[in-house]
Coordinates of N, CA and C in Angstrom, one line a residue:
M65 N 12.1 26.4 10.2 CA 12.9 25.2 10.2 C 12.2 24.2 9.3
S66 N 12.9 23.6 8.4 CA 12.3 22.5 7.6 C 12.2 21.2 8.4
K67 N 11.5 20.3 7.8 CA 11.3 19.0 8.5 C 12.6 18.4 8.8
H68 N 13.5 18.4 7.8 CA 14.8 17.8 8.1 C 15.9 18.8 7.8
E69 N 16.2 19.6 8.8 CA 17.2 20.7 8.7 C 18.6 20.1 8.9
K70 N 19.5 20.5 8.1 CA 20.9 20.0 8.3 C 21.4 20.6 9.6
I71 N 22.0 19.8 10.4 CA 22.6 20.3 11.7 C 24.1 20.1 11.7
G72 N 24.7 19.6 10.6 CA 26.1 19.4 10.5 C 26.4 18.7 9.2
P73 N 27.6 18.4 8.9 CA 27.9 17.8 7.6 C 27.2 16.4 7.6
E74 N 26.4 16.3 6.5 CA 25.7 15.0 6.3 C 24.8 14.5 7.4
V75 N 24.4 15.4 8.4 CA 23.5 15.0 9.4 C 22.3 15.8 9.4
E76 N 21.1 15.2 9.4 CA 19.9 16.0 9.4 C 19.1 15.7 10.7
S77 N 18.4 16.8 11.1 CA 17.6 16.7 12.3 C 16.2 16.0 11.9
S78 N 15.7 15.2 12.7 CA 14.4 14.6 12.4 C 13.3 15.3 13.2
L79 N 13.6 16.4 13.8 CA 12.6 17.2 14.6 C 11.8 18.0 13.6
I80 N 10.5 18.0 13.9 CA 9.6 18.8 13.1 C 9.5 20.2 13.7
N81 N 8.9 21.1 13.1 CA 8.7 22.5 13.6 C 8.2 22.4 15.1
A82 N 8.7 23.3 15.9 CA 8.3 23.2 17.4 C 6.8 23.5 17.6
D83 N 6.3 24.5 16.9 CA 4.9 24.8 17.0 C 4.0 23.6 16.6
A84 N 4.4 22.9 15.5 CA 3.6 21.7 15.0 C 3.7 20.6 16.0
Q85 N 4.9 20.5 16.7 CA 5.1 19.4 17.6 C 4.2 19.7 18.9
V86 N 4.2 20.9 19.3 CA 3.4 21.3 20.5 C 1.9 21.0 20.2
E87 N 1.4 21.3 19.0 CA 0.0 21.1 18.7 C -0.2 19.6 18.6
S88 N 0.7 18.8 18.1 CA 0.5 17.4 18.0 C 0.4 16.8 19.4
F89 N 1.3 17.2 20.3 CA 1.2 16.6 21.7 C 0.0 17.1 22.4
R90 N -0.4 18.3 22.2 CA -1.6 18.9 22.8 C -2.8 18.0 22.4
Q91 N -2.9 17.7 21.1 CA -4.1 16.9 20.6 C -4.0 15.5 21.2
T92 N -2.9 14.9 21.2 CA -2.7 13.6 21.8 C -3.1 13.6 23.3
R93 N -2.7 14.6 24.0 CA -3.1 14.6 25.5 C -4.6 14.8 25.6
N94 N -5.2 15.6 24.8 CA -6.7 15.8 24.8 C -7.4 14.5 24.5
N95 N -6.9 13.8 23.5 CA -7.5 12.5 23.1 C -7.4 11.5 24.2
R96 N -6.3 11.5 24.9 CA -6.2 10.6 26.1 C -7.1 10.9 27.2
R97 N -7.4 12.2 27.4 CA -8.3 12.6 28.5 C -9.7 12.1 28.2
T98 N -10.1 12.2 26.9 CA -11.5 11.8 26.5 C -11.7 10.3 26.2
E99 N -10.6 9.6 26.0 CA -10.7 8.2 25.6 C -11.5 7.3 26.6
L100 N -11.2 7.5 27.9 CA -11.9 6.7 28.9 C -13.4 7.1 29.0
V101 N -13.7 8.3 28.9 CA -15.1 8.8 28.9 C -15.8 8.1 27.7
E102 N -15.2 8.2 26.6 CA -15.8 7.6 25.4 C -16.0 6.1 25.5
D103 N -15.0 5.4 26.1 CA -15.1 3.9 26.3 C -16.3 3.6 27.2
Y104 N -16.4 4.3 28.3 CA -17.5 4.1 29.3 C -18.9 4.4 28.6
V105 N -19.0 5.5 27.9 CA -20.3 5.8 27.3 C -20.7 4.8 26.3
E106 N -19.7 4.4 25.5 CA -20.0 3.4 24.4 C -20.4 2.0 25.1
L107 N -19.7 1.6 26.1 CA -20.1 0.4 26.8 C -21.5 0.5 27.5
I108 N -21.8 1.6 28.1 CA -23.1 1.8 28.7 C -24.2 1.7 27.6
A109 N -23.9 2.3 26.5 CA -24.9 2.2 25.4 C -25.1 0.7 24.9
D110 N -24.0 0.0 24.8 CA -24.0 -1.4 24.4 C -24.8 -2.3 25.4
L111 N -24.5 -2.0 26.7 CA -25.2 -2.8 27.7 C -26.7 -2.5 27.7
I112 N -27.1 -1.3 27.5 CA -28.5 -0.9 27.5 C -29.1 -1.6 26.2
E113 N -28.5 -1.5 25.1 CA -29.0 -2.1 23.9 C -29.1 -3.6 24.0
D114 N -28.2 -4.2 24.6 CA -28.2 -5.7 24.7 C -29.2 -6.2 25.8
G115 N -29.2 -5.6 26.9 CA -30.0 -6.1 28.0 C -31.0 -5.2 28.6
G116 N -31.1 -4.0 28.1 CA -32.1 -3.1 28.6 C -31.7 -2.2 29.7
E117 N -30.5 -2.5 30.3 CA -30.0 -1.7 31.4 C -28.5 -1.8 31.5
A118 N -27.9 -0.8 32.1 CA -26.5 -0.8 32.4 C -26.3 -0.7 33.9
R119 N -25.6 -1.6 34.5 CA -25.4 -1.6 35.9 C -23.9 -1.4 36.2
Q120 N -23.6 -0.8 37.3 CA -22.2 -0.6 37.7 C -21.4 -1.9 37.8
V121 N -22.0 -3.0 38.3 CA -21.3 -4.3 38.4 C -21.0 -4.8 37.0
D122 N -21.9 -4.6 36.0 CA -21.6 -5.1 34.7 C -20.5 -4.3 34.0
I123 N -20.5 -3.0 34.2 CA -19.4 -2.2 33.7 C -18.1 -2.6 34.2
A124 N -18.0 -2.8 35.5 CA -16.8 -3.2 36.2 C -16.3 -4.6 35.6
Q125 N -17.2 -5.5 35.4 CA -16.9 -6.8 34.9 C -16.3 -6.7 33.5
R126 N -17.0 -5.9 32.6 CA -16.6 -5.8 31.2 C -15.3 -5.1 31.0
L127 N -15.0 -4.1 31.9 CA -13.8 -3.4 31.8 C -12.6 -4.0 32.6
G128 N -13.0 -5.0 33.4 CA -11.9 -5.6 34.2 C -11.4 -4.7 35.3
V129 N -12.2 -3.9 35.9 CA -11.8 -2.9 37.0 C -12.7 -3.1 38.2
A130 N -12.3 -2.5 39.3 CA -13.1 -2.6 40.5 C -14.3 -1.7 40.5
Q131 N -15.3 -2.1 41.2 CA -16.5 -1.2 41.2 C -16.3 0.2 41.7
P132 N -15.4 0.4 42.7 CA -15.1 1.8 43.1 C -14.5 2.6 42.0
T133 N -13.7 2.0 41.1 CA -13.2 2.7 39.9 C -14.3 3.1 39.0
V134 N -15.3 2.2 38.8 CA -16.4 2.6 38.0 C -17.2 3.7 38.6
A135 N -17.4 3.6 39.9 CA -18.2 4.6 40.6 C -17.6 6.0 40.5
K136 N -16.3 6.1 40.5 CA -15.6 7.4 40.3 C -15.9 7.9 38.9
M137 N -15.8 7.0 37.9 CA -16.0 7.5 36.6 C -17.4 7.8 36.3
L138 N -18.3 7.1 36.9 CA -19.8 7.4 36.7 C -20.1 8.8 37.3
K139 N -19.4 9.2 38.4 CA -19.6 10.6 38.9 C -19.1 11.6 37.9
R140 N -18.0 11.3 37.3 CA -17.5 12.2 36.2 C -18.4 12.3 35.1
L141 N -19.0 11.2 34.6 CA -19.9 11.2 33.5 C -21.2 11.9 33.8
I142 N -21.6 11.8 35.1 CA -22.8 12.6 35.5 C -22.5 14.1 35.4
S143 N -21.3 14.5 36.0 CA -21.0 15.9 36.0 C -20.7 16.5 34.6
E144 N -20.3 15.6 33.7 CA -20.1 16.1 32.3 C -21.4 16.0 31.5
G145 N -22.5 15.5 32.1 CA -23.8 15.5 31.4 C -24.0 14.3 30.4
Y146 N -23.3 13.2 30.6 CA -23.4 12.1 29.7 C -24.4 11.0 30.2
I147 N -24.5 10.9 31.5 CA -25.4 9.9 32.1 C -26.2 10.4 33.2
Q148 N -27.3 9.6 33.5 CA -28.0 9.8 34.8 C -28.0 8.5 35.5
Q149 N -27.9 8.6 36.8 CA -27.9 7.3 37.6 C -29.0 7.5 38.6
R150 N -29.9 6.5 38.6 CA -31.0 6.5 39.6 C -30.8 5.3 40.5
R151 N -31.0 5.6 41.8 CA -30.9 4.6 42.8 C -31.8 3.4 42.5
Y152 N -31.2 2.2 42.5 CA -32.0 1.0 42.3 C -32.5 0.8 40.8
R153 N -32.1 1.7 40.0 CA -32.7 1.7 38.6 C -31.6 1.6 37.5
G154 N -30.4 1.7 37.9 CA -29.3 1.6 36.9 C -28.8 2.9 36.3
I155 N -28.2 2.8 35.2 CA -27.5 4.0 34.6 C -28.2 4.2 33.2
F156 N -28.4 5.5 32.9 CA -29.1 5.8 31.6 C -28.2 6.9 31.0
L157 N -28.2 6.9 29.6 CA -27.5 7.9 28.9 C -28.4 9.1 28.7
T158 N -27.8 10.3 28.8 CA -28.6 11.5 28.4 C -28.5 11.6 26.9
E159 N -29.2 12.6 26.4 CA -29.1 12.9 24.9 C -27.7 13.1 24.5
A160 N -26.9 13.8 25.3 CA -25.5 14.0 24.9 C -24.7 12.7 25.0
G161 N -25.0 11.9 25.9 CA -24.4 10.6 26.0 C -24.7 9.7 24.9
Q162 N -26.0 9.7 24.4 CA -26.4 8.9 23.3 C -25.7 9.4 22.0
K163 N -25.6 10.7 21.8 CA -24.9 11.2 20.7 C -23.4 10.8 20.7
L164 N -22.8 10.9 21.9 CA -21.4 10.5 22.0 C -21.2 9.1 21.7
A165 N -22.1 8.2 22.2 CA -22.0 6.8 21.9 C -22.1 6.5 20.4
E166 N -23.0 7.1 19.8 CA -23.2 6.9 18.3 C -21.9 7.3 17.6
L167 N -21.4 8.5 17.9 CA -20.1 9.0 17.3 C -19.0 8.0 17.5
C168 N -18.9 7.5 18.7 CA -17.8 6.5 19.0 C -18.0 5.2 18.2
R169 N -19.2 4.7 18.2 CA -19.5 3.5 17.4 C -19.1 3.7 15.9
E170 N -19.5 4.8 15.4 CA -19.2 5.1 14.0 C -17.7 5.1 13.7
R171 N -17.0 5.8 14.6 CA -15.5 5.9 14.4 C -14.9 4.5 14.5
H172 N -15.4 3.7 15.5 CA -14.9 2.4 15.7 C -15.1 1.5 14.4
H173 N -16.3 1.6 13.9 CA -16.6 0.8 12.7 C -15.8 1.2 11.5
I174 N -15.6 2.5 11.3 CA -14.8 2.9 10.2 C -13.3 2.4 10.3
V175 N -12.7 2.6 11.5 CA -11.4 2.1 11.7 C -11.3 0.6 11.6
E176 N -12.2 -0.1 12.2 CA -12.2 -1.6 12.1 C -12.3 -2.1 10.7
S177 N -13.2 -1.5 9.9 CA -13.4 -1.8 8.5 C -12.2 -1.6 7.7
F178 N -11.6 -0.4 7.9 CA -10.3 -0.1 7.2 C -9.2 -1.1 7.5
L179 N -9.0 -1.4 8.7 CA -8.0 -2.4 9.1 C -8.3 -3.7 8.4
C180 N -9.5 -4.2 8.4 CA -9.8 -5.4 7.8 C -9.5 -5.4 6.3
S181 N -9.8 -4.2 5.7 CA -9.7 -4.1 4.2 C -8.2 -4.1 3.8
I182 N -7.3 -3.8 4.7 CA -5.9 -3.9 4.4 C -5.2 -5.2 4.8
G183 N -6.1 -6.2 5.3 CA -5.6 -7.5 5.6 C -5.4 -7.8 7.0
V184 N -5.8 -7.0 7.9 CA -5.7 -7.3 9.3 C -6.8 -8.2 9.7
S185 N -6.5 -9.2 10.5 CA -7.6 -10.2 10.9 C -8.7 -9.5 11.6
P186 N -9.9 -10.0 11.5 CA -11.1 -9.3 12.2 C -10.9 -9.2 13.7
E187 N -10.3 -10.2 14.3 CA -10.1 -10.1 15.8 C -9.1 -9.0 16.1
T188 N -8.0 -9.0 15.4 CA -7.0 -7.9 15.7 C -7.5 -6.6 15.3
A189 N -8.2 -6.5 14.2 CA -8.8 -5.2 13.8 C -9.8 -4.7 14.9
R190 N -10.6 -5.5 15.5 CA -11.5 -5.1 16.5 C -10.7 -4.6 17.7
I191 N -9.7 -5.3 18.1 CA -8.9 -4.8 19.3 C -8.1 -3.5 19.0
D192 N -7.5 -3.5 17.8 CA -6.7 -2.3 17.5 C -7.6 -1.1 17.3
A193 N -8.8 -1.3 16.7 CA -9.7 -0.2 16.5 C -10.1 0.5 17.8
E194 N -10.2 -0.4 18.8 CA -10.6 0.1 20.1 C -9.7 1.3 20.6
G195 N -8.4 1.2 20.3 CA -7.5 2.2 20.7 C -7.4 3.3 19.7
M196 N -7.3 2.9 18.4 CA -7.1 3.9 17.4 C -8.3 4.9 17.2
E197 N -9.5 4.4 17.4 CA -10.7 5.2 17.2 C -10.6 6.6 17.9
H198 N -10.0 6.6 19.0 CA -9.9 7.8 19.8 C -8.9 8.8 19.3
H199 N -8.0 8.4 18.5 CA -6.9 9.2 18.1 C -7.0 9.6 16.6
A200 N -7.9 9.1 15.9 CA -8.0 9.4 14.5 C -8.7 10.7 14.3
S201 N -8.2 11.6 13.5 CA -8.8 12.9 13.2 C -10.0 12.7 12.2
A202 N -10.8 13.7 12.1 CA -11.9 13.7 11.2 C -11.4 13.5 9.8
E203 N -10.2 14.1 9.5 CA -9.6 14.0 8.1 C -9.2 12.5 7.9
T204 N -8.6 11.9 8.8 CA -8.2 10.5 8.7 C -9.4 9.6 8.5
L205 N -10.4 9.8 9.3 CA -11.6 9.0 9.2 C -12.3 9.1 7.8
E206 N -12.3 10.4 7.3 CA -12.8 10.6 6.0 C -12.0 9.9 4.9
A207 N -10.7 9.9 5.1 CA -9.8 9.2 4.1 C -10.0 7.7 4.2
F208 N -10.2 7.1 5.4 CA -10.5 5.7 5.6 C -11.8 5.4 4.8
K209 N -12.9 6.2 5.0 CA -14.1 6.0 4.4 C -14.0 6.1 2.9
A210 N -13.2 7.0 2.4 CA -13.0 7.1 0.9 C -12.3 5.9 0.4
F211 N -11.3 5.4 1.1 CA -10.6 4.2 0.7 C -11.5 3.0 0.6
L212 N -12.4 2.9 1.7 CA -13.3 1.8 1.7 C -14.3 1.9 0.5
A213 N -14.7 3.1 0.2 CA -15.6 3.2 -1.0 C -15.0 2.9 -2.3
R214 N -13.6 3.1 -2.4 CA -12.9 2.8 -3.7 C -12.4 1.4 -3.7
A215 N -12.4 0.7 -2.6 CA -11.8 -0.7 -2.6 C -12.5 -1.6 -3.5
T216 N -11.7 -2.5 -4.1 CA -12.2 -3.5 -5.0 C -12.1 -4.9 -4.4
P217 N -13.1 -5.6 -4.1 CA -14.5 -5.2 -4.3 C -14.8 -4.2 -3.2
P218 N -15.9 -3.4 -3.4 CA -16.2 -2.4 -2.4 C -16.4 -3.0 -1.0
R219 N -15.8 -2.3 0.0 CA -15.9 -2.9 1.3 C -17.0 -2.2 2.1
R220 N -17.8 -3.0 2.8 CA -18.8 -2.5 3.7 C -18.2 -2.0 5.0
V221 N -18.6 -0.9 5.5 CA -18.2 -0.4 6.8 C -18.9 -1.3 7.8
A222 N -18.1 -1.9 8.7 CA -18.6 -2.8 9.7 C -19.8 -2.2 10.4
G223 N -20.9 -2.9 10.6 CA -22.0 -2.4 11.4 C -22.9 -1.5 10.6
Q224 N -22.7 -1.3 9.3 CA -23.6 -0.5 8.5 C -24.1 -1.4 7.3
A225 N -25.3 -1.1 6.9 CA -25.9 -1.9 5.8 C -25.4 -1.4 4.5

């Protein structure tokens, strides 16, 4: 089936190939499942970098959610091997958590820089990048980086020297 198959006189279907659509939706669902994990890990890394520690109360405040919601997610992050939590000592990233946080930051900076380079205001770019970073493929991120490298004048990727 072509991208736009004729379904009658002068009428074309806008449906893509069924297998391609299944894969597209599968990837989107997977991205949604990991989005919250990535947001928490990135925030924990930011809190540790800024203040030397990440606490449940601070995470709840920054995300605008209740502490029991944070507690539930922290249990998930522990089970997935991204954090360690010690009684009375706060939350710490494991090596896997640190790697994920670095990857998330890099994706965010690439997307934010790209958006700014096409004229989006810095504040809007920051907000939009927060959602888009989780759904951009490696190919798309590489294209954004290549665009930024070719931009006149050359654009610096936010957060990188």
